[in-house]
Each structure stands twice: as structure tokens, then as C-alpha cells.
CSV table of C-alpha atoms in Angstrom, one decimal:
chain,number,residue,atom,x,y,z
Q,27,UNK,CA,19.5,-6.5,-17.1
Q,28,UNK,CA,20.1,-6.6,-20.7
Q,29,UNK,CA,20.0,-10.8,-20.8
Q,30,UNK,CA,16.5,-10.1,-19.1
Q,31,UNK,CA,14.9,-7.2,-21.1
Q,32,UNK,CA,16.2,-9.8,-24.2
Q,33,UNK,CA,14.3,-12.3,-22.9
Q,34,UNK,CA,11.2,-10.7,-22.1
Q,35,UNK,CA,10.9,-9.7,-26.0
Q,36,UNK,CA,10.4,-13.7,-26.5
Q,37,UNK,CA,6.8,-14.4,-25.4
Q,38,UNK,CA,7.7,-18.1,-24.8
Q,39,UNK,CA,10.6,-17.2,-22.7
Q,40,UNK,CA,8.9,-13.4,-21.3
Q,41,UNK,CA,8.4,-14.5,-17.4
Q,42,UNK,CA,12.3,-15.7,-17.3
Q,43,UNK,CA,13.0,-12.3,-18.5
Q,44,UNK,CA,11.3,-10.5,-15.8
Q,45,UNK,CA,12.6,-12.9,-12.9
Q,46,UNK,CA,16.5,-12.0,-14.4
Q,47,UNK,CA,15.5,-8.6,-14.5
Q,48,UNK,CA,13.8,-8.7,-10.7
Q,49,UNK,CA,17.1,-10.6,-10.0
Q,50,UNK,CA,19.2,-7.4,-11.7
Q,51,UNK,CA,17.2,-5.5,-9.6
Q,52,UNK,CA,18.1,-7.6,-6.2
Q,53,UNK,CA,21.5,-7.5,-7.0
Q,54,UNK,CA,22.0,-3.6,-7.6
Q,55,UNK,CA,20.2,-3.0,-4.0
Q,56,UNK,CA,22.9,-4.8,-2.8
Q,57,UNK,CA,25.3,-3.3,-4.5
Q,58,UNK,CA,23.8,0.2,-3.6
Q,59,UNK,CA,24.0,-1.1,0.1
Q,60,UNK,CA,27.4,-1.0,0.1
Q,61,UNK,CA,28.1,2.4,-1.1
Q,62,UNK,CA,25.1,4.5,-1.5
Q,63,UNK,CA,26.9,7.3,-3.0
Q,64,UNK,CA,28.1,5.7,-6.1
Q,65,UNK,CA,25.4,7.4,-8.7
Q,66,UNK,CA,26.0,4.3,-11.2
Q,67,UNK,CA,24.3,1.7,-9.5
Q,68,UNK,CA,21.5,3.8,-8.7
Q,69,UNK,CA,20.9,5.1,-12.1
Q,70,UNK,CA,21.1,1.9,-13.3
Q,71,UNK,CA,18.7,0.1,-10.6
Q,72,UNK,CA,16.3,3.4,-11.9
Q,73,UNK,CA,16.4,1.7,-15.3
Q,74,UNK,CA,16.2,-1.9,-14.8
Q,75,UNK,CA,12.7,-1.0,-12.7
Q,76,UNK,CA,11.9,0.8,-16.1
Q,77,UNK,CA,12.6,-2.8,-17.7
Q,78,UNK,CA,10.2,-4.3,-15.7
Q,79,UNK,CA,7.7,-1.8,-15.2
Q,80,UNK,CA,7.9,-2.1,-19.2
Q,81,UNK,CA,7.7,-6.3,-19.1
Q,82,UNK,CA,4.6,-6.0,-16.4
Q,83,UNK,CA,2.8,-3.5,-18.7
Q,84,UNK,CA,2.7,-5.2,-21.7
Q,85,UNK,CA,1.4,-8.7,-19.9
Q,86,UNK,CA,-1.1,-6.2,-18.4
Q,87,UNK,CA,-0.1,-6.0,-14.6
Q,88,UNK,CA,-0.6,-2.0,-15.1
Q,89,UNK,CA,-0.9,-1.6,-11.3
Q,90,UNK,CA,2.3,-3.2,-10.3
Q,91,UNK,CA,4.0,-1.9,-13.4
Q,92,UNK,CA,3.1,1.6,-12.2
Q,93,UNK,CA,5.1,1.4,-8.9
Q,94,UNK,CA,8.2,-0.2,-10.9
Q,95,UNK,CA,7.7,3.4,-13.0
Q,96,UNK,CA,6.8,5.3,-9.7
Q,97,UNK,CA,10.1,4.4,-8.2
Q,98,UNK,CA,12.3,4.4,-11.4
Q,99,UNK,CA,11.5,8.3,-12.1
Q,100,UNK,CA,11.7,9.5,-8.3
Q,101,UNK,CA,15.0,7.8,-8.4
Q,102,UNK,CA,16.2,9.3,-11.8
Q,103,UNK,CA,14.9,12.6,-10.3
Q,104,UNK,CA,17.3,12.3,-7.3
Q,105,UNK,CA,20.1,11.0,-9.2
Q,106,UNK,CA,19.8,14.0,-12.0
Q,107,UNK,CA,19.5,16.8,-9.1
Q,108,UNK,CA,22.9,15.1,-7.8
Q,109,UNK,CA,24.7,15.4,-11.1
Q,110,UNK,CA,23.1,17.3,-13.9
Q,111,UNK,CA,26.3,17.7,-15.7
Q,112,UNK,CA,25.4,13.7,-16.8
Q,113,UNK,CA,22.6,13.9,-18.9
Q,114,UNK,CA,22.1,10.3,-19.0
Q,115,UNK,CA,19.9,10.3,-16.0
Q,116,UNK,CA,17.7,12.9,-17.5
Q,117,UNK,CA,17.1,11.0,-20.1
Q,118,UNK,CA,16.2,8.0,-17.5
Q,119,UNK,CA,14.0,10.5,-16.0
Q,120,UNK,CA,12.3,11.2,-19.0
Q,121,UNK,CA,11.8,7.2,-19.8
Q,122,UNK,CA,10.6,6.7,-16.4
Q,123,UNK,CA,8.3,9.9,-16.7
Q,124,UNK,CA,6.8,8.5,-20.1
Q,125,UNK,CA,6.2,5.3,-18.9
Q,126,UNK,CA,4.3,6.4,-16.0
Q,127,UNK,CA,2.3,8.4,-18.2
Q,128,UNK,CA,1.2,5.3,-20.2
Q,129,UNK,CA,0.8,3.2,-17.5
Q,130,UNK,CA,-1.6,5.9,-15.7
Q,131,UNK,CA,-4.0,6.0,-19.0
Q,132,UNK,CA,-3.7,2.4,-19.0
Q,133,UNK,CA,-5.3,2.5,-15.9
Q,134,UNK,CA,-7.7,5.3,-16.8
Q,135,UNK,CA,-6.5,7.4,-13.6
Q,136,UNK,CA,-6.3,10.6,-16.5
Q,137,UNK,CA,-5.6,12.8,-13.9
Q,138,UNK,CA,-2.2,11.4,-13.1
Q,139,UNK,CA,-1.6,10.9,-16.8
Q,140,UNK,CA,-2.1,14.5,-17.0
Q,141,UNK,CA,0.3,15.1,-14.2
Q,142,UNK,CA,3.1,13.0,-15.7
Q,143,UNK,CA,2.6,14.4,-19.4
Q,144,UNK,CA,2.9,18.2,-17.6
Q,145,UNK,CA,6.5,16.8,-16.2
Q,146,UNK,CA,6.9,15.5,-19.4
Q,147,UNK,CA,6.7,18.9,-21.1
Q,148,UNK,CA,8.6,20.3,-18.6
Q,149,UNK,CA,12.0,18.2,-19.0
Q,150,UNK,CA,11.9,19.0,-22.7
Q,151,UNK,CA,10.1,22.6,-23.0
Q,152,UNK,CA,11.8,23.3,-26.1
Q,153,UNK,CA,11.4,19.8,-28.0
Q,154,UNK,CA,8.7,19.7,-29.9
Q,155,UNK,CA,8.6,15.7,-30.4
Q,156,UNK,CA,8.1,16.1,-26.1
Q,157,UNK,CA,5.4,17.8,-26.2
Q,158,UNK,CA,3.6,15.9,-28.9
Q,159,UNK,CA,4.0,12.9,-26.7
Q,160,UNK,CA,3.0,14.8,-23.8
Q,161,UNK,CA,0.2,15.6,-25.3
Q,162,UNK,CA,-0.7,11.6,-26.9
């Protein structure tokens, strides 16, 4: 995951990035496959789809970036109700969450982006840097 994101930061070397990162992501299924319990390999499958959902966006596949997001924040949602004495997976919830939001208004579907930035405010009610992004 991290060799991938690294390489998608390099725009001569950006679609190697995202095939280690989609190979990351093929890799913690399997490993999830195994033993579904385990909570690490799930949260960190949640955040390598963030990863790419991030390298899509910014070469402008919005649409197939938004169901990396999609699945990387119902994921982190899961994974947080399991065990909120981690806060780590909140915090993947939020990134997933954010993303999501960007994606949608990259797409002009406000509605949604509306949606997300309303679940956005709500897993930080008391931080006000939340809620100005929420409401970006």
C-alpha cells in the first residue's frame, strides 16, 4: 500500500501505483478470507480503497473512484461499531467520509455531497475545522 500511494504521487510512474495498490487491495481480501474476524486487515483494506479511490480521483475516473470511497467508509463504519475503543478506524471513517464528499461534488450529484458532509459533521460535532470542511 504505501510503495503504491508513493508511486501514484509520480505522474510518470501514477498507473503502477494504482495497479500495486489494486494488488494491496487483492491481497488483504485474501488475507480477510482467512480470518474475517481479525479487524486489522479489514481496516487496512478500508484504507488502501481510500488510496485508490484518491489515485482514480485525481486522473478524473470520479465514478469508479466513488465506489472505492463508497466501500472504504461502510467498511470503516463496521470496523469502528466493532471496536470504538480504537479510534483509528474513526478516523478511516472520517477519510473515507470526506473523500466521498469530494468525489460526489466532483460529480455534481450535490445531494449526496450534502449527505456525506451531514455525516461528516456528525463524527466530529464538536470540531470546528469538521464542520468547516463539511460545509466546503
Amino acid at each position: 500500500n504505501d510503495l503504491g500511494v508513493l508511486l501514484t504521487r509520480s505522474p510518470e510512474r501514477a498507473e503502477e501505483g494504482l495497479a500495486v495498490l489494486r494488488e494491496s487491495i487483492a491481497e488483504l481480501r485474501r488475507l480477510i478470507e482467512l480470518d474475517p474476524a481479525v479487524v486489522e486487515p479489514r481496516g487496512n483494506l478500508a484504507t488502501s480503497l481510500i488510496n485508490v479511490g484518491n489515485a482514480l480521483r485525481e486522473q478524473k475516473h470520479c465514478a469508479e473512484a466513488r465506489a472505492y470511497f463508497t466501500e472504504a467508509r461502510e467498511l470503516a463504519r463496521i470496523i469502528r461499531d466493532e471496536v470504538p475503543t480504537q479510534p483509528q478506524w474513526g478516523e478511516v471513517l472520517f477519510s473515507a467520509t470526506w473523500f466521498l464528499s469530494l468525489v460526489h461534488g466532483d460529480l455534481g450529484d450535490h445531494a449526496a455531497q450534502a449527505e456525506a458532509a451531514e455525516e461528516l459533521s456528525a463524527l466530529r460535532p464538536a470540531d470546528p475545522r469538521t464542520q468547516r470542511i463539511a460545509s466546503g
